[in-house]
Coordinates of C-alpha atoms in Angstrom, one line a residue:
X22 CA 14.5 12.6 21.0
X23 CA 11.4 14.7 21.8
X24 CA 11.0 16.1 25.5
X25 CA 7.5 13.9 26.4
X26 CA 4.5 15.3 26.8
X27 CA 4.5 14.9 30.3
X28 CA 0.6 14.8 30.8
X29 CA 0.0 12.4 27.1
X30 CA -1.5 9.8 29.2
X31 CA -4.0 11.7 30.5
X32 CA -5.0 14.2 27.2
X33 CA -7.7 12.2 25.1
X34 CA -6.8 12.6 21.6
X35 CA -8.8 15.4 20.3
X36 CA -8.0 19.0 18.6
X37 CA -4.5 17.9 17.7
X38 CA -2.0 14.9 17.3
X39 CA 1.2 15.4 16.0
X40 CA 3.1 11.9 16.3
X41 CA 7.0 11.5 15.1
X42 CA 7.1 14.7 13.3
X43 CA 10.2 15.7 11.9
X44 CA 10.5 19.2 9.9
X45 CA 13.3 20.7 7.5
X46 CA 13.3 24.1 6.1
X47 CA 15.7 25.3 3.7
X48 CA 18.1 22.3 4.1
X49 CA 17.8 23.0 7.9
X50 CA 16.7 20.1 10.6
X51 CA 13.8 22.1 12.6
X52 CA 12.0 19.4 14.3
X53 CA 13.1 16.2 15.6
X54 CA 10.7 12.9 16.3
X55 CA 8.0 15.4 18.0
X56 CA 4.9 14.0 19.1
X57 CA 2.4 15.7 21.8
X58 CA -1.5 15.6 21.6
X59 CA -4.0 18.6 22.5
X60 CA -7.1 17.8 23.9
X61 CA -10.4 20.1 22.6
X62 CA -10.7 23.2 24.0
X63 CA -7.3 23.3 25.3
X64 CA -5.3 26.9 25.1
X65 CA -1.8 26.4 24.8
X66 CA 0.7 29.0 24.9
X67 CA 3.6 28.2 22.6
X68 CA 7.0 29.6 23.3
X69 CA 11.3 28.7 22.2
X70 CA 14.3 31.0 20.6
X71 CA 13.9 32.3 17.4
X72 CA 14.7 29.5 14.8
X73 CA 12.8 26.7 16.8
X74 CA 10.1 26.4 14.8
X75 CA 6.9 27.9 16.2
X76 CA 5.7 29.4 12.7
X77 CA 7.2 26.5 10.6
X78 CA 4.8 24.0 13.0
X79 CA 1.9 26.1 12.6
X80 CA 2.2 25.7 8.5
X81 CA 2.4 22.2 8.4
X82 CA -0.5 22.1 10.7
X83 CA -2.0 23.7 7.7
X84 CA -0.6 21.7 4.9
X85 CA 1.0 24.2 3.7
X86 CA 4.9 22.6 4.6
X87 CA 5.4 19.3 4.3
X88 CA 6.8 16.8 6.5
X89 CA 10.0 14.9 6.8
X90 CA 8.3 12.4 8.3
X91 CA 5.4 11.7 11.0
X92 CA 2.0 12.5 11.7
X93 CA -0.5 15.7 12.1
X94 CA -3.8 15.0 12.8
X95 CA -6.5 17.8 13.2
X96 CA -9.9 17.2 14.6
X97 CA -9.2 13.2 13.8
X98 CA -8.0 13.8 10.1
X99 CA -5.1 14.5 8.2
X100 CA -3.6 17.6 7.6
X101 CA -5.0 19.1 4.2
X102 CA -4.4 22.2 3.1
X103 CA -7.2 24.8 3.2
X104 CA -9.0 22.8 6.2
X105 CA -12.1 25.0 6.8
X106 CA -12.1 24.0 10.3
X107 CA -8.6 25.2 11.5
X108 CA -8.5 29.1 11.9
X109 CA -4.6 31.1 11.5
X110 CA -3.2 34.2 11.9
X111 CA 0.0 34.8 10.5
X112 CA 2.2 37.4 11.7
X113 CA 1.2 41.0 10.9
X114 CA 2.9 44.0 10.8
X115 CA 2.7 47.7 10.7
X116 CA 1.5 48.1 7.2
X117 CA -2.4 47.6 8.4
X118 CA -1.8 51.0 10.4
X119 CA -1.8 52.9 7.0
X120 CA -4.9 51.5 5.2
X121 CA -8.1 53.7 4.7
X122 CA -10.3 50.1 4.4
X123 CA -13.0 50.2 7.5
X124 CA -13.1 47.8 9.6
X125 CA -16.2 45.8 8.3
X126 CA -14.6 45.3 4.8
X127 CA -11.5 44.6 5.9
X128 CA -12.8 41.4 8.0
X129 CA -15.1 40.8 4.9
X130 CA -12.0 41.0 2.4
X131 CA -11.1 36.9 4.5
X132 CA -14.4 35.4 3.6
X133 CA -14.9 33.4 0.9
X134 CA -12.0 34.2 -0.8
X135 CA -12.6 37.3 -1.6
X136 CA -9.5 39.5 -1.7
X137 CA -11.3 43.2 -1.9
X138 CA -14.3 43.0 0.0
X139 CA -17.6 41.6 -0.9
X140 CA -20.1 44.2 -2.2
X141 CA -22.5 41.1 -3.6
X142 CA -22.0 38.7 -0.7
X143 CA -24.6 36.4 0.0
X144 CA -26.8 37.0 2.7
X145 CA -25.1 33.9 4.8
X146 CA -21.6 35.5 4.3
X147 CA -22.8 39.2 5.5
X148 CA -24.1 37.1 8.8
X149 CA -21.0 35.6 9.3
X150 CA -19.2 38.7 9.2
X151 CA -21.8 40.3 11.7
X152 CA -21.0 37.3 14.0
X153 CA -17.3 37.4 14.2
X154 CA -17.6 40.9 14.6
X155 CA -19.7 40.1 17.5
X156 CA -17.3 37.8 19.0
X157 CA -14.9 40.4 19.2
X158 CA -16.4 43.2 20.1
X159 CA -16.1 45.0 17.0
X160 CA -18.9 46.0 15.8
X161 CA -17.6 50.3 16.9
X162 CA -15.0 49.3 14.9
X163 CA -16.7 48.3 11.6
X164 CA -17.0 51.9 10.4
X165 CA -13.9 53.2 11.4
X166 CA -11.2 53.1 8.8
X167 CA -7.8 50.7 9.9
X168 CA -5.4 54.0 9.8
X169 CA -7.1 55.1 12.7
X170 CA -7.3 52.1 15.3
X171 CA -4.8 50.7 17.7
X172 CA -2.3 47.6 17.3
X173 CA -5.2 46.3 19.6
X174 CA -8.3 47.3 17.4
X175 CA -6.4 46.3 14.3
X176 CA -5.8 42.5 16.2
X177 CA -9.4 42.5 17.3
X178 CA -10.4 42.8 13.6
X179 CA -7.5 40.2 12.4
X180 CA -8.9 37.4 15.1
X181 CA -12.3 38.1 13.8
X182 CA -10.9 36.9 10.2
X183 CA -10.0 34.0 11.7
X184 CA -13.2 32.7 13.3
X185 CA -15.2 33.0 10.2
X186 CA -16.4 29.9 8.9
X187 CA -16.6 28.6 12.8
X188 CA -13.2 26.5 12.9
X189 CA -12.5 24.3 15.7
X190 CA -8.7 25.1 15.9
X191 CA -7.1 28.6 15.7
X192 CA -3.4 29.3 15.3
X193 CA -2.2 32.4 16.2
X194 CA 1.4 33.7 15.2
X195 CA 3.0 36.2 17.5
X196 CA -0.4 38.1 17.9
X197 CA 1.2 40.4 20.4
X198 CA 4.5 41.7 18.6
X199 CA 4.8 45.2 18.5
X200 CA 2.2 45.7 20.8
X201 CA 2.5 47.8 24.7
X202 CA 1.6 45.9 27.7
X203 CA -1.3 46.7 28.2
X204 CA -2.7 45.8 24.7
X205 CA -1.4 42.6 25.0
X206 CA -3.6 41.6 28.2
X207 CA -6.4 42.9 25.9
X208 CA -5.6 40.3 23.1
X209 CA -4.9 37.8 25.6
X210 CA -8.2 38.3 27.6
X211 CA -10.5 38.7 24.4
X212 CA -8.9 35.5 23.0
X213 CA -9.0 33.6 26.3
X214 CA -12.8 34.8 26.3
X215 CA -14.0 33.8 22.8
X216 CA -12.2 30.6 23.4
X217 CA -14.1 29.7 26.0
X218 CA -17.3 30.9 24.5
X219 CA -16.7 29.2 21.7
X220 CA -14.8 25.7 23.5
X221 CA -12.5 25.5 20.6
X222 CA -8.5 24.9 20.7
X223 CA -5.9 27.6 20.5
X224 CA -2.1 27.7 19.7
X225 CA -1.1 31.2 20.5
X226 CA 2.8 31.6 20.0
X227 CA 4.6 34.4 21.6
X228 CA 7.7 35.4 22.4
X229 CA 7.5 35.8 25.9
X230 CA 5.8 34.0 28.2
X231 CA 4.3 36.2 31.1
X232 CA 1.2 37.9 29.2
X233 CA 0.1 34.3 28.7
X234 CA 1.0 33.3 32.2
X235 CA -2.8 33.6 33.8
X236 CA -4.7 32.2 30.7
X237 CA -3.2 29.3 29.0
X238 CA -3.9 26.0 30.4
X239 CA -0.4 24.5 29.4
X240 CA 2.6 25.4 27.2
X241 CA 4.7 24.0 24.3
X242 CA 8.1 25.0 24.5
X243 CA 10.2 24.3 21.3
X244 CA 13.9 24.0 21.0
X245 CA 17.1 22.5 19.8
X246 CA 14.9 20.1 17.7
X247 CA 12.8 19.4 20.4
X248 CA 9.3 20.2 21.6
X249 CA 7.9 19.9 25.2
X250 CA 4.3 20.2 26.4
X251 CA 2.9 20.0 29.4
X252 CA 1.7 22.6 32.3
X253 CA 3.8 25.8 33.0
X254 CA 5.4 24.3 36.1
X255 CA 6.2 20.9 33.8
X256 CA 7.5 22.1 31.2
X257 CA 9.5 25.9 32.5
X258 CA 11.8 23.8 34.4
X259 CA 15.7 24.5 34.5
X260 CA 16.0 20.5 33.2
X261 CA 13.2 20.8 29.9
X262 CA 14.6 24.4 29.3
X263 CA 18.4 23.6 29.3
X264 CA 17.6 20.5 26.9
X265 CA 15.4 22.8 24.8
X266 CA 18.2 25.2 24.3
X267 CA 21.2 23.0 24.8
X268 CA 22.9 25.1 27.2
X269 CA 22.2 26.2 31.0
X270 CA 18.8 27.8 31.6
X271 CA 17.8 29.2 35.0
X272 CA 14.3 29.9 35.6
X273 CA 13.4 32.9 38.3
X274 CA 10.1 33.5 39.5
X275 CA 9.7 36.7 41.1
X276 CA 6.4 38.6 42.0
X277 CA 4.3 36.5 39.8
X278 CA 5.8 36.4 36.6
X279 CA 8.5 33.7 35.5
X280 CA 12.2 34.7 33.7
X281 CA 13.7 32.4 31.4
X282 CA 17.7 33.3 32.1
X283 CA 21.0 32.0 30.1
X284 CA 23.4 33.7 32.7
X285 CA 22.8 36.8 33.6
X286 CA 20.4 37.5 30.3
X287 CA 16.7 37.1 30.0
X288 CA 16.5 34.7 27.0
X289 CA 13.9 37.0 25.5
X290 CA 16.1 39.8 25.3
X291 CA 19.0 37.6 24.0
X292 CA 16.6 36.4 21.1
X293 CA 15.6 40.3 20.4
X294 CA 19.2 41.0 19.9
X295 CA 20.0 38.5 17.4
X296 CA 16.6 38.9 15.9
X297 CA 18.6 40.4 12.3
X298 CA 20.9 37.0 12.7
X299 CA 20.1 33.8 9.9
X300 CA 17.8 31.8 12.1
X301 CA 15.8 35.1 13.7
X302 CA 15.8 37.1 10.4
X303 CA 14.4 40.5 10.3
X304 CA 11.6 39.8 7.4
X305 CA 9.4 42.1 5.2
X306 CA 6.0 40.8 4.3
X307 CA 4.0 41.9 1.7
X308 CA 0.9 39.5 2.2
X309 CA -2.1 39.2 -0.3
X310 CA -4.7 39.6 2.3
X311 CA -7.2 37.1 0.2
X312 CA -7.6 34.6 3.1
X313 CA -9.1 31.8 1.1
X314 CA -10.9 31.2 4.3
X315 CA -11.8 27.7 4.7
X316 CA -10.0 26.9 1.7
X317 CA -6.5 27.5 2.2
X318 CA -7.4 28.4 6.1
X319 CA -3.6 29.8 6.3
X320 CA -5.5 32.6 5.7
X321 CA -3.2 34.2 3.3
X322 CA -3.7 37.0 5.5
X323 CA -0.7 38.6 4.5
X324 CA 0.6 42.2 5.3
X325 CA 3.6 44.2 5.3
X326 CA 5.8 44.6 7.9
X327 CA 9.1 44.5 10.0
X328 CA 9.8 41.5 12.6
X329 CA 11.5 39.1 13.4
X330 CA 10.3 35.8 11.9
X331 CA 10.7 32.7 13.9
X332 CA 11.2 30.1 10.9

């Protein structure tokens, strides 16, 4: 059975419902009977080993994977793929860091469908492209080509991608891998900030859960089949934890940040070590970039690159 949402009686049905959803991939039983409901506006943080199922979930949010059986329901309605209204990020890799494309036509390439830019957009789509970059801050970025901007820059740009069209839910996979510290708290704040502008819903999976620590108002912890939501002190529990991963977990909080332990190990570095393994797969992606914003809203944002790829 799921972990319960511990706070479902008091989260009016909203962004998200996902009721007695089971998942498979590849002849493998990923979800169990999980059911949990986000509320609008909501930002939750969503965490568990590699394997448990954080980017699979995030694809049949989209339509894009189908269920075994269950429920998802965005904004009241079905899934469907290419649901204009849901936003995603898929997880990017190193191969932006050698592309000559400025910034501007590269956040241009995700709208309307257009895979290489749009040198006869319509007025309305040139706007929309002026917004997002607004939202983000970008707008030093627009002429600068993507070889020459951080990880943080680059991420800046990608999040713009994903608010074009104005979608009430955005997904965001692993938006901080292979980024330092300190541009992590830089995606974390902008995202926290254009959220709240905006008063939409965010699912931002990570691998670790301290750079989300100050800014998410709860967290969905998958696991062993299962999936847990509820606020950090709910849910990042020895009890939820050890049922999540089906062996003892010890939680240690120690000057303000929280360690996830299986012995003497931090759980993060256990799943970094076994990231090459069949379940936390080192992967290569060669994406097509052509977003299909709106339309197939998994943004297609593809691009290649060297991680480890929850399933």
């Amino acid at each position: 059975m799921t972990a319960p949402d511990t706070r479902s009686a008091r989260v009016k049905a909203g962004a998200l419902e996902v009721e007695h959803v089971a998942l498979e991939l590849g002849g493998r039983s990923i979800l169990k009977d999980a059911s949990f409901s986000v509320a609008a506006g909501e930002f939750i943080g969503v965490l568990g080993p590699n394997g448990a199922g954080k980017t699979t979930l995030m694809r049949a949010m989209l339509g894009l994977l189908p269920l075994s059986k269950g429920t998802i329901r965005v904004n009241g309605e079905a899934v469907v793929r290419g649901n204009p209204s849901v936003g995603y990020m898929p997880q990017t890799r190193s191969g932006l860091a050698g592309r000559h494309l400025r910034g501007r036509d590269f956040v241009a390439m995700a709208a309307d469908g257009h895979r290489w830019g749009l040198p006869r957009a319509s007025a309305a789509a040139r706007a929309d492209v002026d917004r997002v970059l607004d939202l983000v801050g970008g707008r030093t970025l627009a002429t600068r080509p993507l070889s020459e901007l951080s990880g943080g820059e680059r991420q800046r740009l990608l999040l713009a991608q994903c608010l074009l069209g104005d979608p009430k839910l955005l997904l965001l996979d692993e938006p901080l891998i292979s980024l330092d510290p300190r541009h992590q708290t830089g995606v974390v704040d902008l995202v926290r900030s254009v959220q709240r502008e905006l008063g939409i819903t965010v699912l931002f999976s990570a691998h670790e859960l301290n750079p989300l620590l100050n800014s998410i108002d709860r967290v969905l912890y998958l696991g062993n089949g299962r999936a847990a939501l509820g606020t950090i002190d709910e849910v990042i529990t020895k009890p939820v934890l050890s049922q999540l991963y089906g062996s003892p977990i010890d939680v240690m909080r120690v000057n303000g940040r929280i360690f996830v332990m299986a012995g003497d190990v931090e759980v993060d570095k256990l799943d970094h070590a076994h990231e090459d393994g069949p379940e936390g797969h080192s992967h290569s992606h060669d994406h097509d970039h052509g977003h299909d914003h709106g339309h197939d809203h998994g943004h297609a944002h593809h691009h290649t690159g060297t991680h480890s790829h929850d399933v």
